C-alpha cells in the first residue's frame, strides 16, 4: 500500500498536495545579546526553502516561517519572517491549527541570552560571561498539541546521529525525523546537497545517498504524503 | 592645500590611487561555540565592499579581508576570506607592511568563547553560561605598529557616538574615525545607505548627510588620499 501511494505521489505530478496546508520552517534564529551582537548558527535555509518550493509545485498551500537568510523565497509561498526562537514559536503556533503537515527544518537556537541589552555593550578589559536560558522546545510542544497534523522534525548532529534522532522521534511524538551529520562533506549547512537518514515511527531507518536539497525535499514530501494518506487525511 | 588635493582627487578620475595598496576589511566575524553555533554581529560587509570597489576604480591595489558575507566581492580586488577575529588578525597583520592605507570597516568580535567544542553541544535542562575572553584589539595594534600607513577605523555605536569615536581616534593612534549610529534608520548594518561623521586628528568632526554606501566610500577614500598626500607618500 505504501509503495502504491508513493508511486501515485510521484506520478501524480502537480496536484498531489492540492488542498493540503504545509507549514515549513527554515533558516537559523538569532538571539540578541545587544543591538549589534547575537548568537546564531550556520543554517542557510536552503533545505527548508527547497521543501517549500517543491511543496508549492505539488499544489500545496505553503506557509514558510523563515529565520534570517539571504536566499529568495519561492513564489507562491506565504512567508513569515522571524528573527528569534521566541518569534518563530509564535509564528508556528498561530498557524499550527490550519496545517496538515508541519516540516520543521529551521535550526532554532536552544538557548538565548538572559539579558538582551538595548545599547551596544562596550568591551572591558578581561573575561566576560553570558548567562543563557533555554528557549521553548517548539517541536516537543507541537508533538503534544498535534491532533491531525503530520509532524516532521530534523536532527542536525555532529555525532551519535542515530541515537539522538531516534530519541527525538519518540520523546517528542514526531512522525518522521530527517537526520544528517552536518560535519559530513555534502551534508552540511550552506551546502547545495544533503545526505540524510529518515527515521520512522515503525523503527525503520532509511539512509539516502547524497542528493541535491531539492531531491531530498521531494523525498521528505513523499514521506509526508504517505503519512497523511495513512492517517486518512 | 587640502581643498586643492581633494579637488585633484575628484577630478583625477581613475588613476588617483594608482600605485597605492589599500587594505580594506569588511563584514562580521564569527566566534565558534561549537561546529554549528557561533557568536556574530549584523555587519553585512556592504560598506567595506563599497570601499574596495571604489578603490579598485581609482586604480589602487586592493586587498579585501572579508568575514562571512553573502555579497559578491568587486572584480580586481584580492580577497582573503576569514571567519574568526583571530583569522582576521593574521590576515591583516601579514599584509600590513605592504599597505599604504588601511581601512578597517569590519565588525570584529570583541569577545570569543573560551572553549570552542569540537562536537555540537547537546542542550540540557536549565540555564547555561558561556565564558568569553577578549579577542585581539587589531586596530590598537595597527596604531602601535604603523610607520607610513594611513589608518582609518570605524565606530559603530548605538549611543555616545562622538565620545566613543574621539576616544578611539586618540587611544588607538588612528588617522580618521568613521562613526555611525547603527540604530539610526538609513545608517544601520545591511542598509544600502549610511549616515556617518568623520572625526579627524585635528579635532574636527564632519557630519555627512545620508548617502549611498558607495558615496560614503568615495568620501572616505578622498580623506585617505588627502592624509596620504599630506604625509608625503
CSV table of N, CA and C in Angstrom, one decimal, chain A residues 24-28 41-54 64 66-74 105-107 154 187-194 212-218 220, chain B residues 70:
chain,number,residue,atom,x,y,z
A,24,UNK,N,6.2,25.0,6.8
A,24,UNK,CA,7.6,24.7,6.7
A,24,UNK,C,8.4,25.8,7.5
A,25,UNK,N,9.3,25.4,8.3
A,25,UNK,CA,10.2,26.4,8.9
A,25,UNK,C,11.6,26.2,8.4
A,26,UNK,N,12.3,27.3,8.3
A,26,UNK,CA,13.6,27.3,7.7
A,26,UNK,C,14.6,28.3,8.3
A,27,UNK,N,15.9,28.1,8.1
A,27,UNK,CA,16.9,29.0,8.5
A,27,UNK,C,17.3,28.9,9.9
A,28,UNK,N,18.2,29.8,10.3
A,28,UNK,CA,18.6,29.9,11.7
A,28,UNK,C,17.7,30.8,12.5
A,41,UNK,N,23.5,30.3,14.3
A,41,UNK,CA,24.0,29.1,13.8
A,41,UNK,C,24.2,29.1,12.3
A,42,UNK,N,24.7,28.1,11.7
A,42,UNK,CA,25.1,28.1,10.3
A,42,UNK,C,24.0,27.8,9.3
A,43,UNK,N,22.8,27.6,9.8
A,43,UNK,CA,21.7,27.2,8.8
A,43,UNK,C,21.6,28.2,7.8
A,44,UNK,N,21.5,27.8,6.5
A,44,UNK,CA,21.4,28.7,5.4
A,44,UNK,C,19.9,28.9,4.9
A,45,UNK,N,19.1,28.0,5.4
A,45,UNK,CA,17.7,28.0,5.0
A,45,UNK,C,17.4,27.2,3.7
A,46,UNK,N,18.5,26.7,3.0
A,46,UNK,CA,18.3,26.1,1.7
A,46,UNK,C,17.5,24.8,1.7
A,47,UNK,N,17.6,24.0,2.8
A,47,UNK,CA,16.8,22.8,2.9
A,47,UNK,C,15.3,23.1,3.0
A,48,UNK,N,15.0,24.0,3.9
A,48,UNK,CA,13.6,24.4,4.1
A,48,UNK,C,13.0,25.1,2.9
A,49,UNK,N,13.8,26.0,2.3
A,49,UNK,CA,13.3,26.7,1.1
A,49,UNK,C,13.0,25.7,0.0
A,50,UNK,N,13.9,24.7,-0.2
A,50,UNK,CA,13.7,23.7,-1.2
A,50,UNK,C,12.4,22.9,-0.9
A,51,UNK,N,12.1,22.6,0.3
A,51,UNK,CA,10.9,21.9,0.7
A,51,UNK,C,9.7,22.7,0.3
A,52,UNK,N,9.8,24.0,0.7
A,52,UNK,CA,8.7,24.9,0.4
A,52,UNK,C,8.4,25.0,-1.1
A,53,UNK,N,9.5,25.1,-1.8
A,53,UNK,CA,9.3,25.3,-3.3
A,53,UNK,C,8.7,24.0,-3.9
A,54,UNK,N,9.2,22.9,-3.5
A,54,UNK,CA,8.7,21.6,-4.1
A,54,UNK,C,7.2,21.4,-3.6
A,64,UNK,N,5.6,29.5,5.0
A,64,UNK,CA,7.1,29.3,5.2
A,64,UNK,C,7.5,30.3,6.3
A,66,UNK,N,10.4,31.7,8.3
A,66,UNK,CA,11.8,31.8,8.0
A,66,UNK,C,12.6,32.7,8.9
A,67,UNK,N,13.7,32.1,9.4
A,67,UNK,CA,14.7,32.9,10.1
A,67,UNK,C,15.4,33.8,9.1
A,68,UNK,N,16.4,34.6,9.6
A,68,UNK,CA,17.2,35.5,8.7
A,68,UNK,C,18.1,34.7,7.8
A,69,UNK,N,17.8,34.7,6.5
A,69,UNK,CA,18.6,34.1,5.5
A,69,UNK,C,18.8,35.1,4.3
A,70,UNK,N,19.6,34.7,3.4
A,70,UNK,CA,19.9,35.6,2.3
A,70,UNK,C,19.4,35.0,0.9
A,71,UNK,N,18.6,34.0,0.9
A,71,UNK,CA,18.2,33.4,-0.3
A,71,UNK,C,16.7,33.8,-0.5
A,72,UNK,N,16.3,33.7,-1.8
A,72,UNK,CA,14.9,34.2,-2.2
A,72,UNK,C,13.9,33.1,-1.9
A,73,UNK,N,12.8,33.5,-1.3
A,73,UNK,CA,11.7,32.5,-1.0
A,73,UNK,C,11.0,32.2,-2.3
A,74,UNK,N,10.4,30.9,-2.4
A,74,UNK,CA,9.8,30.5,-3.6
A,74,UNK,C,8.5,31.3,-3.8
A,105,UNK,N,12.3,22.4,9.6
A,105,UNK,CA,13.7,22.3,9.1
A,105,UNK,C,14.5,23.4,9.7
A,106,UNK,N,13.9,24.4,10.3
A,106,UNK,CA,14.7,25.5,10.9
A,106,UNK,C,15.7,25.0,12.0
A,107,UNK,N,16.8,25.7,12.1
A,107,UNK,CA,17.7,25.4,13.2
A,107,UNK,C,17.5,26.4,14.3
A,154,UNK,N,13.7,17.7,12.2
A,154,UNK,CA,15.1,17.4,11.7
A,154,UNK,C,16.0,17.2,12.9
A,187,UNK,N,26.8,17.4,3.3
A,187,UNK,CA,25.6,17.3,4.2
A,187,UNK,C,25.5,18.5,5.1
A,188,UNK,N,26.4,19.4,5.0
A,188,UNK,CA,26.4,20.5,6.0
A,188,UNK,C,25.5,21.7,5.7
A,189,UNK,N,25.4,22.6,6.6
A,189,UNK,CA,24.7,23.8,6.4
A,189,UNK,C,25.3,24.6,5.2
A,190,UNK,N,24.5,25.2,4.4
A,190,UNK,CA,25.0,26.0,3.3
A,190,UNK,C,25.3,25.2,2.1
A,191,UNK,N,25.4,23.9,2.2
A,191,UNK,CA,25.7,23.1,1.0
A,191,UNK,C,24.4,23.0,0.1
A,192,UNK,N,24.7,22.7,-1.2
A,192,UNK,CA,23.6,22.5,-2.1
A,192,UNK,C,23.0,21.1,-2.1
A,193,UNK,N,23.8,20.2,-1.4
A,193,UNK,CA,23.4,18.8,-1.3
A,193,UNK,C,23.1,18.5,0.2
A,194,UNK,N,22.6,17.3,0.4
A,194,UNK,CA,22.4,16.8,1.7
A,194,UNK,C,22.5,15.3,1.7
A,212,UNK,N,20.7,16.4,-4.2
A,212,UNK,CA,20.5,17.8,-4.1
A,212,UNK,C,19.4,18.1,-3.0
A,213,UNK,N,19.5,19.2,-2.4
A,213,UNK,CA,18.4,19.5,-1.4
A,213,UNK,C,17.0,19.5,-2.0
A,214,UNK,N,16.9,19.8,-3.2
A,214,UNK,CA,15.6,19.7,-3.9
A,214,UNK,C,15.1,18.2,-4.0
A,215,UNK,N,16.1,17.3,-4.3
A,215,UNK,CA,15.7,15.9,-4.3
A,215,UNK,C,15.4,15.4,-2.9
A,216,UNK,N,16.1,15.8,-1.9
A,216,UNK,CA,15.8,15.4,-0.6
A,216,UNK,C,14.4,16.0,-0.2
A,217,UNK,N,14.1,17.2,-0.6
A,217,UNK,CA,12.8,17.8,-0.3
A,217,UNK,C,11.7,17.0,-0.9
A,218,UNK,N,11.9,16.5,-2.1
A,218,UNK,CA,10.8,15.6,-2.7
A,218,UNK,C,10.6,14.3,-1.9
A,220,UNK,N,11.2,13.9,1.2
A,220,UNK,CA,10.5,14.2,2.5
A,220,UNK,C,9.0,14.5,2.3
B,70,UNK,N,27.4,37.5,2.3
B,70,UNK,CA,26.7,36.9,1.2
B,70,UNK,C,26.7,37.7,-0.1
